[in-house]
Tab-separated table of C-alpha atoms in Angstrom:
chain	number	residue	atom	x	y	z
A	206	UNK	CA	-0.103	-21.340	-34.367
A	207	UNK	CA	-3.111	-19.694	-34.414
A	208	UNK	CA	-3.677	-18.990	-30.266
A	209	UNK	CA	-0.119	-18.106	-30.602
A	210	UNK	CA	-1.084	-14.862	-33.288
A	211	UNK	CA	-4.165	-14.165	-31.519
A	212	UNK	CA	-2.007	-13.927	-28.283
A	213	UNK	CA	0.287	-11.617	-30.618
A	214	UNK	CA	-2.209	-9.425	-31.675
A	215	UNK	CA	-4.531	-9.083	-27.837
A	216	UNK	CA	-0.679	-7.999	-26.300
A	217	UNK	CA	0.123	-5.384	-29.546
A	218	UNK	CA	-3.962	-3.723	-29.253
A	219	UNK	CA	-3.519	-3.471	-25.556
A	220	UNK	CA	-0.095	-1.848	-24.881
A	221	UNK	CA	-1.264	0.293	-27.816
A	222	UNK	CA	-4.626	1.142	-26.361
A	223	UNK	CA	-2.745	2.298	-22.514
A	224	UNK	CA	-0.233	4.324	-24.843
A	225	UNK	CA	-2.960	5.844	-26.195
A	226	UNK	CA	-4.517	6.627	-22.982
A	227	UNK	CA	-1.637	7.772	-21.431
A	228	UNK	CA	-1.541	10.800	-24.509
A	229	UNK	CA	-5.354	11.299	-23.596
A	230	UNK	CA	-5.243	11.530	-19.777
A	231	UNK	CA	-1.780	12.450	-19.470
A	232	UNK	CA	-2.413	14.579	-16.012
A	233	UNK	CA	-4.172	11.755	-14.335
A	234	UNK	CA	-1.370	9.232	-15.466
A	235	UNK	CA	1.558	11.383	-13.699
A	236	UNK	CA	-0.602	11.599	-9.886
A	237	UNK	CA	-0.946	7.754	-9.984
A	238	UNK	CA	2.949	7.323	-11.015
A	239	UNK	CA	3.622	9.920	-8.121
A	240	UNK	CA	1.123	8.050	-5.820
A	241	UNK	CA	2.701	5.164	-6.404
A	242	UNK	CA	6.353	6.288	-6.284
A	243	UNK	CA	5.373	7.590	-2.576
A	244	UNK	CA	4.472	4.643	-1.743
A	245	UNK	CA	7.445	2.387	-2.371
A	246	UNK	CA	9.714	5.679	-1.928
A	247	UNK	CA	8.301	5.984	1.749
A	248	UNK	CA	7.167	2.460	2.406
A	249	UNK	CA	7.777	-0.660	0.398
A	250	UNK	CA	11.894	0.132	-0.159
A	251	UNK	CA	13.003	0.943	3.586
A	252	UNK	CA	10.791	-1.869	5.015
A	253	UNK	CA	11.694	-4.553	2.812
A	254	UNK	CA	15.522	-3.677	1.847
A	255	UNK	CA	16.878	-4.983	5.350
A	256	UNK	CA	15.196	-8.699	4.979
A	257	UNK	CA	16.410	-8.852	1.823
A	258	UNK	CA	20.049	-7.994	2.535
A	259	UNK	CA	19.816	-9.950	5.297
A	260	UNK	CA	17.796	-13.008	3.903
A	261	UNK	CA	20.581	-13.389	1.411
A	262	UNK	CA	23.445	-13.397	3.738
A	263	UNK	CA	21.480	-16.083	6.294
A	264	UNK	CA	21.036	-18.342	2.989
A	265	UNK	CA	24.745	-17.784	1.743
A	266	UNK	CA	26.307	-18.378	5.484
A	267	UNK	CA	24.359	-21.231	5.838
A	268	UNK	CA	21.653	-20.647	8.534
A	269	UNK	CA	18.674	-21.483	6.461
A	270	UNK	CA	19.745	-24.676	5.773
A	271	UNK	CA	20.713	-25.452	9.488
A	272	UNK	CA	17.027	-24.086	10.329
A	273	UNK	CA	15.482	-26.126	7.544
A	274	UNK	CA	17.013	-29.456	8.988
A	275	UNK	CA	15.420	-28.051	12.261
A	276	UNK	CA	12.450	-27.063	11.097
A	277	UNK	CA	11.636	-30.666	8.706
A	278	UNK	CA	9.940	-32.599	11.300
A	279	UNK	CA	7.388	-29.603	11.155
A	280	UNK	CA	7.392	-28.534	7.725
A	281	UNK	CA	7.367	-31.718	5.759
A	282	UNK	CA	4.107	-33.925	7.155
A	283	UNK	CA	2.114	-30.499	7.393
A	284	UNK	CA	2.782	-28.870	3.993
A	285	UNK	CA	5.130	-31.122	2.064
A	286	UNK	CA	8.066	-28.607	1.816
A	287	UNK	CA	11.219	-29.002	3.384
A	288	UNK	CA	12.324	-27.424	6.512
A	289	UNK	CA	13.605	-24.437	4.624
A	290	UNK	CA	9.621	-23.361	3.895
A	291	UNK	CA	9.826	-22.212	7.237
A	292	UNK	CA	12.377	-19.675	7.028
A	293	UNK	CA	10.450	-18.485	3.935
A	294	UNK	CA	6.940	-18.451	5.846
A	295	UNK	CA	9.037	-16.193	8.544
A	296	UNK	CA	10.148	-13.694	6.095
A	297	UNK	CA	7.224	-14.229	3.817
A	298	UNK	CA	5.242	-12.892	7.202
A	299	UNK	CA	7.582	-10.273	8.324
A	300	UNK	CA	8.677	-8.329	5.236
A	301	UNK	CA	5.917	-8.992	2.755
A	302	UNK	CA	5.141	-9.283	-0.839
A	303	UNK	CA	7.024	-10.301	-2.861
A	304	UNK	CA	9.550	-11.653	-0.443
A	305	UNK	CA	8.405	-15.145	-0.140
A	306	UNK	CA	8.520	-15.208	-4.145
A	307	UNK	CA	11.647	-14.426	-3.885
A	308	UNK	CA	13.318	-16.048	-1.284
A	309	UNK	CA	10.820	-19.584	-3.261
A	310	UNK	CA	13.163	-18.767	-6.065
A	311	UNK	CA	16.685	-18.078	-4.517
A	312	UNK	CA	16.095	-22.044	-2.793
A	313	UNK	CA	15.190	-22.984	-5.750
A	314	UNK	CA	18.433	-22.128	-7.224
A	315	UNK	CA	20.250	-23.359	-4.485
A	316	UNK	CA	18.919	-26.771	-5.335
A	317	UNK	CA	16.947	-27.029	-1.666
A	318	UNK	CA	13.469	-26.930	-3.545
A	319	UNK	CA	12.461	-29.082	-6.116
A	320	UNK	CA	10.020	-27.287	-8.570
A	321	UNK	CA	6.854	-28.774	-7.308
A	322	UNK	CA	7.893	-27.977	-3.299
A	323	UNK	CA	8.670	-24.367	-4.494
A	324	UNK	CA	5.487	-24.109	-5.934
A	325	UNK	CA	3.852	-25.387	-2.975
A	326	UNK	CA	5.855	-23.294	-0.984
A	327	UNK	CA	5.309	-20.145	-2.835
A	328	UNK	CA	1.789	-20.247	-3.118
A	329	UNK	CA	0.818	-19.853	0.668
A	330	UNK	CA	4.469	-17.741	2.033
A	331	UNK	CA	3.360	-14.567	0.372
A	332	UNK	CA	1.431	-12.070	2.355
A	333	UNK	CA	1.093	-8.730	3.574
A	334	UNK	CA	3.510	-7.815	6.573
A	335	UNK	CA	1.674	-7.017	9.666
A	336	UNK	CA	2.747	-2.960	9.295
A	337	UNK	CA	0.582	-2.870	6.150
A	338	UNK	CA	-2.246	-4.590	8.217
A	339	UNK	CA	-1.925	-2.691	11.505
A	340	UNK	CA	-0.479	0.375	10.192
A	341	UNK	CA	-1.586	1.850	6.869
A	342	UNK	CA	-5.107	-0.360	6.305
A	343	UNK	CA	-6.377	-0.518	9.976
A	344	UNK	CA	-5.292	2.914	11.225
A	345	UNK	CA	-4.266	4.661	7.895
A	346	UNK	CA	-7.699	3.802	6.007
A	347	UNK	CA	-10.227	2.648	8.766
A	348	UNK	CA	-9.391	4.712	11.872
A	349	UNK	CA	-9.609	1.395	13.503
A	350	UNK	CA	-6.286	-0.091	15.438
A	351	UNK	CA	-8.704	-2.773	16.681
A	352	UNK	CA	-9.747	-4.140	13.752
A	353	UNK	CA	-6.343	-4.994	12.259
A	354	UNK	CA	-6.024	-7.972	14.693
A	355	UNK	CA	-9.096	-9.592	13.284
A	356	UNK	CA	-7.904	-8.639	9.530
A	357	UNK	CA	-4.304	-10.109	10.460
A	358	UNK	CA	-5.771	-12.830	12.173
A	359	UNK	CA	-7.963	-13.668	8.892
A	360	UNK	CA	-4.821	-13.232	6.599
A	361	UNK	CA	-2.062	-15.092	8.241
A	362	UNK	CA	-4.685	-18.447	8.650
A	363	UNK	CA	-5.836	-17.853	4.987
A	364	UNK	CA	-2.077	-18.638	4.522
A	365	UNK	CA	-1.986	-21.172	6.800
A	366	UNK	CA	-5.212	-23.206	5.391
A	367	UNK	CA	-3.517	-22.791	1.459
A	368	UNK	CA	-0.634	-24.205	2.629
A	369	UNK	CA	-2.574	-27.114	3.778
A	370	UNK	CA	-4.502	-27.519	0.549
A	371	UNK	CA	-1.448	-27.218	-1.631
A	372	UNK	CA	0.183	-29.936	-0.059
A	373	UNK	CA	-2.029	-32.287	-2.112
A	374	UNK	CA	-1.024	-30.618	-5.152
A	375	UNK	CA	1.749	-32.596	-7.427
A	376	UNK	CA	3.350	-36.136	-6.938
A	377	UNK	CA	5.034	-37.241	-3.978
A	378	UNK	CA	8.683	-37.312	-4.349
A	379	UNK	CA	11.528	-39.984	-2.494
A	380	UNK	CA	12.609	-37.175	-0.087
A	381	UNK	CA	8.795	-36.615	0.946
A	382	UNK	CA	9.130	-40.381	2.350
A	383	UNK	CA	12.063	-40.361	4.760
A	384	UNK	CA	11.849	-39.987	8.043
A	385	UNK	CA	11.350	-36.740	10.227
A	386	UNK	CA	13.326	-36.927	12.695
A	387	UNK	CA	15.149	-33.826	14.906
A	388	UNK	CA	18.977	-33.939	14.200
A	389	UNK	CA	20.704	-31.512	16.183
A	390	UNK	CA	23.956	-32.888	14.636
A	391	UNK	CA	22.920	-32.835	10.768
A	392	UNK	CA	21.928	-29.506	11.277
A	393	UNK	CA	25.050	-28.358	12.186
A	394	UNK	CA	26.921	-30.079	9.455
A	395	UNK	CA	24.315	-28.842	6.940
A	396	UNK	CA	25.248	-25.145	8.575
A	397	UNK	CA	29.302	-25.743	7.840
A	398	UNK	CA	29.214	-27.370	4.542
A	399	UNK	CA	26.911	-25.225	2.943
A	400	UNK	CA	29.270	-22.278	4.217
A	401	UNK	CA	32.347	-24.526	2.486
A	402	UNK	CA	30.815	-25.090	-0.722
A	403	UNK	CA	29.791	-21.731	-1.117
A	404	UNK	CA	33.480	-19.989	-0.871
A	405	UNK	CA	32.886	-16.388	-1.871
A	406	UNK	CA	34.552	-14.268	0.864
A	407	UNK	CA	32.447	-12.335	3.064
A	408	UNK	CA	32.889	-9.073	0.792
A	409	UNK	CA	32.126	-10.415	-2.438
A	410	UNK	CA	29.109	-12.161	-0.490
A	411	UNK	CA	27.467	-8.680	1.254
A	412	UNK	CA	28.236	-6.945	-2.331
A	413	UNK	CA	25.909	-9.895	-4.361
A	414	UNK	CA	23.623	-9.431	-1.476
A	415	UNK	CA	23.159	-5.736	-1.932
A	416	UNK	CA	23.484	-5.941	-5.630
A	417	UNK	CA	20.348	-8.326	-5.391
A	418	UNK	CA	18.360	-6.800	-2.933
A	419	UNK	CA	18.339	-3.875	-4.853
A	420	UNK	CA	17.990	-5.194	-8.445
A	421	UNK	CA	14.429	-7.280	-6.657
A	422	UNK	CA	13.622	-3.577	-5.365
A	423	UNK	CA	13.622	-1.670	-7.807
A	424	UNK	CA	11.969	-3.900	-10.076
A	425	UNK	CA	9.231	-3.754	-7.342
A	426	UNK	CA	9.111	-0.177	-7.236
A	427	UNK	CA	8.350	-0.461	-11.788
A	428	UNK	CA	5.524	-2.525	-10.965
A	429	UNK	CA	3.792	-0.575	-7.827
A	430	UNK	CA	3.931	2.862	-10.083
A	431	UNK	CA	2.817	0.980	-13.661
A	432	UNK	CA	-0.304	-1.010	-12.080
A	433	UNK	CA	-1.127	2.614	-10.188
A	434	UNK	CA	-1.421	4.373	-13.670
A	435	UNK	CA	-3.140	1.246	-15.039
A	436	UNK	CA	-5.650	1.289	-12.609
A	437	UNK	CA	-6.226	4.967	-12.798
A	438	UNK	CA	-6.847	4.722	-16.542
A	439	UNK	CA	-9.284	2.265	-16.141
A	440	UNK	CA	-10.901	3.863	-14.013
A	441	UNK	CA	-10.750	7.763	-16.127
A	442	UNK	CA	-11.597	5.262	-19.602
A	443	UNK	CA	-15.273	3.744	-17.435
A	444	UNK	CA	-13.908	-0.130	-17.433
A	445	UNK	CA	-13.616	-0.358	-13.833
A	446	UNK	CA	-17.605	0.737	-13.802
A	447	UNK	CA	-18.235	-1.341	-16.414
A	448	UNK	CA	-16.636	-4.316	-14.581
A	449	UNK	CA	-18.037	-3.625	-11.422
A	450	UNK	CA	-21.736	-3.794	-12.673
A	451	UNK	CA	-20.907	-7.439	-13.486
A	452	UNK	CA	-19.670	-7.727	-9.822
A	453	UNK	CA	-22.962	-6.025	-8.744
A	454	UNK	CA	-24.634	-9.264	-9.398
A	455	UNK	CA	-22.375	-11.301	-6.967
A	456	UNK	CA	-22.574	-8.457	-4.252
A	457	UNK	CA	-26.400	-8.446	-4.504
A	458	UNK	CA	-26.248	-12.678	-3.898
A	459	UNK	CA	-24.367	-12.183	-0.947
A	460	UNK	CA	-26.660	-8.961	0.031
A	461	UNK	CA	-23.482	-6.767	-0.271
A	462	UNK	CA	-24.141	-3.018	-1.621
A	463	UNK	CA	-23.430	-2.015	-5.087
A	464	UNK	CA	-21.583	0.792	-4.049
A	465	UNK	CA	-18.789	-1.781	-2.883
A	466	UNK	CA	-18.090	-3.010	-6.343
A	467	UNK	CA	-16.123	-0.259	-7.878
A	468	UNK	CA	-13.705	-0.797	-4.452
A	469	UNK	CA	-13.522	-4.342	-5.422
A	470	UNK	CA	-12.221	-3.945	-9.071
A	471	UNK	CA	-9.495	-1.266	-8.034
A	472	UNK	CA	-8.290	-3.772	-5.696
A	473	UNK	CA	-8.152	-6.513	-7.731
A	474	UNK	CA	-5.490	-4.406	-9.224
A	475	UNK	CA	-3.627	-2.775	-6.270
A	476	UNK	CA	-4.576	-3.896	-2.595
A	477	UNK	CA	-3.617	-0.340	-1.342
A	478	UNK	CA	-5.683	1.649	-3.260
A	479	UNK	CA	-8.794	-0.884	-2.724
A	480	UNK	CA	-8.211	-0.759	0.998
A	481	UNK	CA	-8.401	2.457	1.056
A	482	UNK	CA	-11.661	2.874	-1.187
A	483	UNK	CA	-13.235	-0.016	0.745
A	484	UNK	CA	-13.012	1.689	3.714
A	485	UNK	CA	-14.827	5.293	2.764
A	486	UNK	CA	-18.051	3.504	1.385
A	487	UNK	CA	-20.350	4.413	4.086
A	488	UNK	CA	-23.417	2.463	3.062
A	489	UNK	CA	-21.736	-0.682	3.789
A	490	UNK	CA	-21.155	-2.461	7.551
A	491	UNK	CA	-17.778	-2.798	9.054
A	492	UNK	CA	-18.212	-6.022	8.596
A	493	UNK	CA	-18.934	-5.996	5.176
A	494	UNK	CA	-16.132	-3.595	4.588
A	495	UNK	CA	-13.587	-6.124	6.765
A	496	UNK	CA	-14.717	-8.921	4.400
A	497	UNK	CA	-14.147	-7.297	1.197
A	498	UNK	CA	-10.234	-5.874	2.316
A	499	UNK	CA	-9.362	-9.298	4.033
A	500	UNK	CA	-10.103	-10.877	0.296
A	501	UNK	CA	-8.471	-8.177	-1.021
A	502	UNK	CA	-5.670	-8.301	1.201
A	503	UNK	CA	-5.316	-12.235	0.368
A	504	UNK	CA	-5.462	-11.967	-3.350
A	505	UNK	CA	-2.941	-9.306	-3.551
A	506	UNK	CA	-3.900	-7.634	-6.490
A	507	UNK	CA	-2.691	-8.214	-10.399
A	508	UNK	CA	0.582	-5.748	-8.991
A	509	UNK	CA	1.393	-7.974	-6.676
A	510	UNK	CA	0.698	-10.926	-8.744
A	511	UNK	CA	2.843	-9.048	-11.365
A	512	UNK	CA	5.762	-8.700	-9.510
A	513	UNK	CA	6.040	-12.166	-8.111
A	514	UNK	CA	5.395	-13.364	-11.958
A	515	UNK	CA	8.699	-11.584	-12.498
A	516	UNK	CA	11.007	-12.972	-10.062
A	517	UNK	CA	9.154	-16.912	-10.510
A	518	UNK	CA	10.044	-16.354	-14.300
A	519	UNK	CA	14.150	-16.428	-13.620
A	520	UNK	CA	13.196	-19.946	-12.342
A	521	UNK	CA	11.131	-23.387	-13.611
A	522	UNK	CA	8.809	-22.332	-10.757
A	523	UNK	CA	5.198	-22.210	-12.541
A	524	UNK	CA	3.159	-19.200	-12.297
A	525	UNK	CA	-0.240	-20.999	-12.307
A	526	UNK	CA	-0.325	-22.585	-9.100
A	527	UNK	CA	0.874	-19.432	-7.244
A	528	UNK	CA	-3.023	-17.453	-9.143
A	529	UNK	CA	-5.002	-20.356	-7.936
A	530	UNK	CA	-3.553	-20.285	-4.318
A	531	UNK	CA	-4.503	-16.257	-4.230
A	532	UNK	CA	-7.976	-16.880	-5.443
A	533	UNK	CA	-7.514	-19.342	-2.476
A	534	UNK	CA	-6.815	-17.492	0.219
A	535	UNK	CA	-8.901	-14.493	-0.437
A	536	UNK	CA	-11.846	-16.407	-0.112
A	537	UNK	CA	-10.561	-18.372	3.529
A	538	UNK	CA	-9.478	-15.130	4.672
A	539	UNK	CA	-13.444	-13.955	3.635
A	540	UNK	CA	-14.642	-16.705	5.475
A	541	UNK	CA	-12.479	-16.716	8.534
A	542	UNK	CA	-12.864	-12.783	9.018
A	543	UNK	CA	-16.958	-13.669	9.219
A	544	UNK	CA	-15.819	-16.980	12.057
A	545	UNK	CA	-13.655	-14.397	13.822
A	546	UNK	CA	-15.703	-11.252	13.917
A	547	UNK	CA	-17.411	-11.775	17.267
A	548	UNK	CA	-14.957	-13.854	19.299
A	549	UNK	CA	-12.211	-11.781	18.456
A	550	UNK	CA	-13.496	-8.422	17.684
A	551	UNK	CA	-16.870	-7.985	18.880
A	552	UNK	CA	-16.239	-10.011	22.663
A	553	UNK	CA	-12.603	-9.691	23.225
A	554	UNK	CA	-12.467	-6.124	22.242
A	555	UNK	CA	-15.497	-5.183	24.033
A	556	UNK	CA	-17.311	-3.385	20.692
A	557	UNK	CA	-20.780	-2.966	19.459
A	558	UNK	CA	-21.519	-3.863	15.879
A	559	UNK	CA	-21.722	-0.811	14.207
A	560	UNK	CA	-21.126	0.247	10.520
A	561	UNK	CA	-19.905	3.735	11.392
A	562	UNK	CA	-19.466	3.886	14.854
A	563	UNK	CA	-15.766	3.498	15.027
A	564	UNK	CA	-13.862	3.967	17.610
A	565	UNK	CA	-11.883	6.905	18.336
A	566	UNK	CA	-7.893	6.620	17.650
A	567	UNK	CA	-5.380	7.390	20.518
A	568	UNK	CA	-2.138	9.123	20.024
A	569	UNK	CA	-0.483	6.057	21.793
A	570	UNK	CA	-1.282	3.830	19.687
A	571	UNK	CA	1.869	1.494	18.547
A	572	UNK	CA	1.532	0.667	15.047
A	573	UNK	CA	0.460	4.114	14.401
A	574	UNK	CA	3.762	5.369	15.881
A	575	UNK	CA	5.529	3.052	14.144
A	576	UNK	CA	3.986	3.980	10.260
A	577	UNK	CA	3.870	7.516	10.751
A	578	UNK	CA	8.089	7.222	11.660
A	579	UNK	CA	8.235	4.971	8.395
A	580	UNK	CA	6.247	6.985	6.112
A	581	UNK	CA	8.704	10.464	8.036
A	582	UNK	CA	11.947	8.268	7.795
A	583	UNK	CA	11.561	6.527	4.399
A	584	UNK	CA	12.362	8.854	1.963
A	585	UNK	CA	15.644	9.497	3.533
A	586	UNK	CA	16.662	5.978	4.130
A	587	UNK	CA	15.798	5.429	0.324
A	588	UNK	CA	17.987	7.961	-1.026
A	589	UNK	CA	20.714	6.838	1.513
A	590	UNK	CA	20.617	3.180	0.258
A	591	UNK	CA	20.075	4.532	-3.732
A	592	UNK	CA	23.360	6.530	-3.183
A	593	UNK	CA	25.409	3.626	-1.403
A	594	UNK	CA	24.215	1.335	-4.110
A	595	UNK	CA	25.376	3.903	-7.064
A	596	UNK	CA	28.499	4.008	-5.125
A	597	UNK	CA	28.880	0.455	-4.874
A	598	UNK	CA	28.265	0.135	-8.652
A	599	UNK	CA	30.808	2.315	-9.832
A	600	UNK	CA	33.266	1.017	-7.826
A	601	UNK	CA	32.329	-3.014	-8.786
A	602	UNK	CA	32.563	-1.289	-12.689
A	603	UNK	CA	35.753	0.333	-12.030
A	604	UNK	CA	37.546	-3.159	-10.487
A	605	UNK	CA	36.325	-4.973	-13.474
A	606	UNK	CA	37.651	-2.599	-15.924
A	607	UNK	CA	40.887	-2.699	-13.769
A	608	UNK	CA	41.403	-6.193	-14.133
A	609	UNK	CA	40.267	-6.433	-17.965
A	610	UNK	CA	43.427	-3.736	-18.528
């Protein structure tokens, strides 16, 4: 009773001390809520709409399930999830946070996860997509195409080596005993009858797809821009300094310079905005600076965290294990970015080690090209979709009130 009033009274002081600062710095509040309305206007809402749309039509057709059956033999003695985990560790990869949250969660309400293989299976299928990596961190922020195999490369096996880890985590279940064998047949009668048993025709099925895609979105978008003014306020109100002196005293352990702390402590709270600081402090190595954004980049950020919080809570899917796993993987992808830095970026890309000697950025490059059309396309494909979706509602509220009368 009492943790329960203390808990009362921490939540009432703090959203009363943000309102506060929002009346105090109420300039600085509206940039971050633009900067971070530009970014999922431009980025996170084209990029991520079309797996979602189509993520929910492959699961209501069928197709995951007939990949899952495929993909058990694989799946189930390496990380203890059924088949399905791959399809999520596909999309997880491809779209980006939050989708493997999400897509965790819609399996799990389809019955095809239990709760302890959904939070195995949600803890390592989250990531950043490999446009983020290659496009807005290593050319956006660095001015460094090379570099964003070696950050990739670090991120994706951080996944990888959680996933391993968190296959040890809860009790083994009957299903986790059976046999693993391919069964081209099964598959294929998994594919039909979960098509049969779910009998919505193919409109009402595309409309609930939409419908969800964009509720997820859009609850995304809240998020991005509320964790962008938090972070700005902590930064105009001195806590991120404060916080960062305590980090000082790690970064001086592992000979790291001070003046990466405050980087460190925005991205805890938003990976984009600590990418981006991490890479402008220019008394730290590249190397230094590739550690710091590939833990950064692995832990996701409290935003991120936020968000997937969200969509685990319309489920029995535990929040805790998903925190531990980030913690996790920020550190292997630390660690593997220091294994990989001269075999894949100092050797194979022919480079000295330099802290500022980067290398100069062609026009050619292809994940430039392909950001720079995002970032140019974005805001029009959002507004499209927006519209379409208003349209859609009004229409779905105008049958219903047809068939109430």
């Amino acid at each position: 009773m009492f943790r329960s009033k203390l808990k009362t009274i921490f939540l009432a002081a703090a959203i009363t001390f943000m309102a506060i600062s929002l009346i105090v710095y109420p300039q600085e509040a509206l940039n971050a809520s633009i900067r971070g309305l530009k970014m999922w206007w431009e980025i996170v809402f084209p990029s991520l709409l079309p797996f979602f749309i189509v993520s929910e039509l492959l699961i209501g057709f069928g197709v995951v399930k007939f990949i899952g059956v495929i993909l058990e033999p694989l799946m189930r003695p390496i990380f203890k999830v059924p088949g399905v985990g791959g399809f999520v560790l596909a999309m997880g990869w491809s779209s980006g946070n939050p989708a493997g949250a999400k897509f965790s969660a819609r399996l799990r309400q389809e019955g095809q996860l239990s709760q302890i293989e959904a939070e195995r299976l949600v803890s390592f299928t989250n990531s950043s997509n490999p446009l983020f990596i290659f496009g807005a961190v290593s050319v956006g922020f660095f001015h460094n195409p090379k570099l964003g195999m070696l950050l990739a490369l670090a991120h994706y096996l951080g996944n990888i080596a959680v996933g391993v880890i968190m296959r040890f985590y809860g009790k083994e279940t009957p299903d986790e005993r059976k046999g693993n064998r391919l069964n081209i047949r099964a598959a294929f009668s998994a594919l039909h009858q979960t098509r049969i048993k779910d009998n919505r025709p193919i409109g009402k099925l595309l409309g609930d797809a939409v419908q969800s895609s964009f509720q997820t979105l859009l609850m995304v978008g809240g998020f991005i821009i509320l964790f962008s003014v938090i972070n700005q306020l902590l930064y105009h109100l001195h806590i991120t300094a404060a916080l960062a002196k305590i980090v000082e005293v790690l970064f001086s352990f592992l000979s790291f310079p001070d003046s990466l702390s405050i980087p460190f402590i925005s991205g805890l709270f938003e990976i984009t905005l600590g990418s981006k600081l991490t890479s402008e402090v220019q008394d730290a190595t590249l190397l230094q600076q590739a550690i710091l954004t590939s833990f950064i980049l692995g832990f996701g950020g409290f935003s991120v965290q936020a968000q997937v919080g969200s969509i685990l809570a319309q489920t029995d899917i535990r929040f805790k294990p998903f925190f531990i796993a980030r913690i996790m993987q920020g550190i292997f992808a630390g660690i593997f970015t220091v294994i990989f830095w001269n075999p894949v970026y100092i050797k194979l890309n022919g480079h000295e080690q330099s802290s500022h000697g980067l290398p100069v950025l062609g026009n050619g490059e292809p994940s430039q090209g392909i950001y720079q059309r995002l970032v140019e396309t974005g805001p029009l494909i959002t507004i499209i979709s927006l519209c379409f979706y208003v349209l859609f509602l009004y229409l779905q509220i105008k049958n219903q009130n047809m068939k109430k009368s």
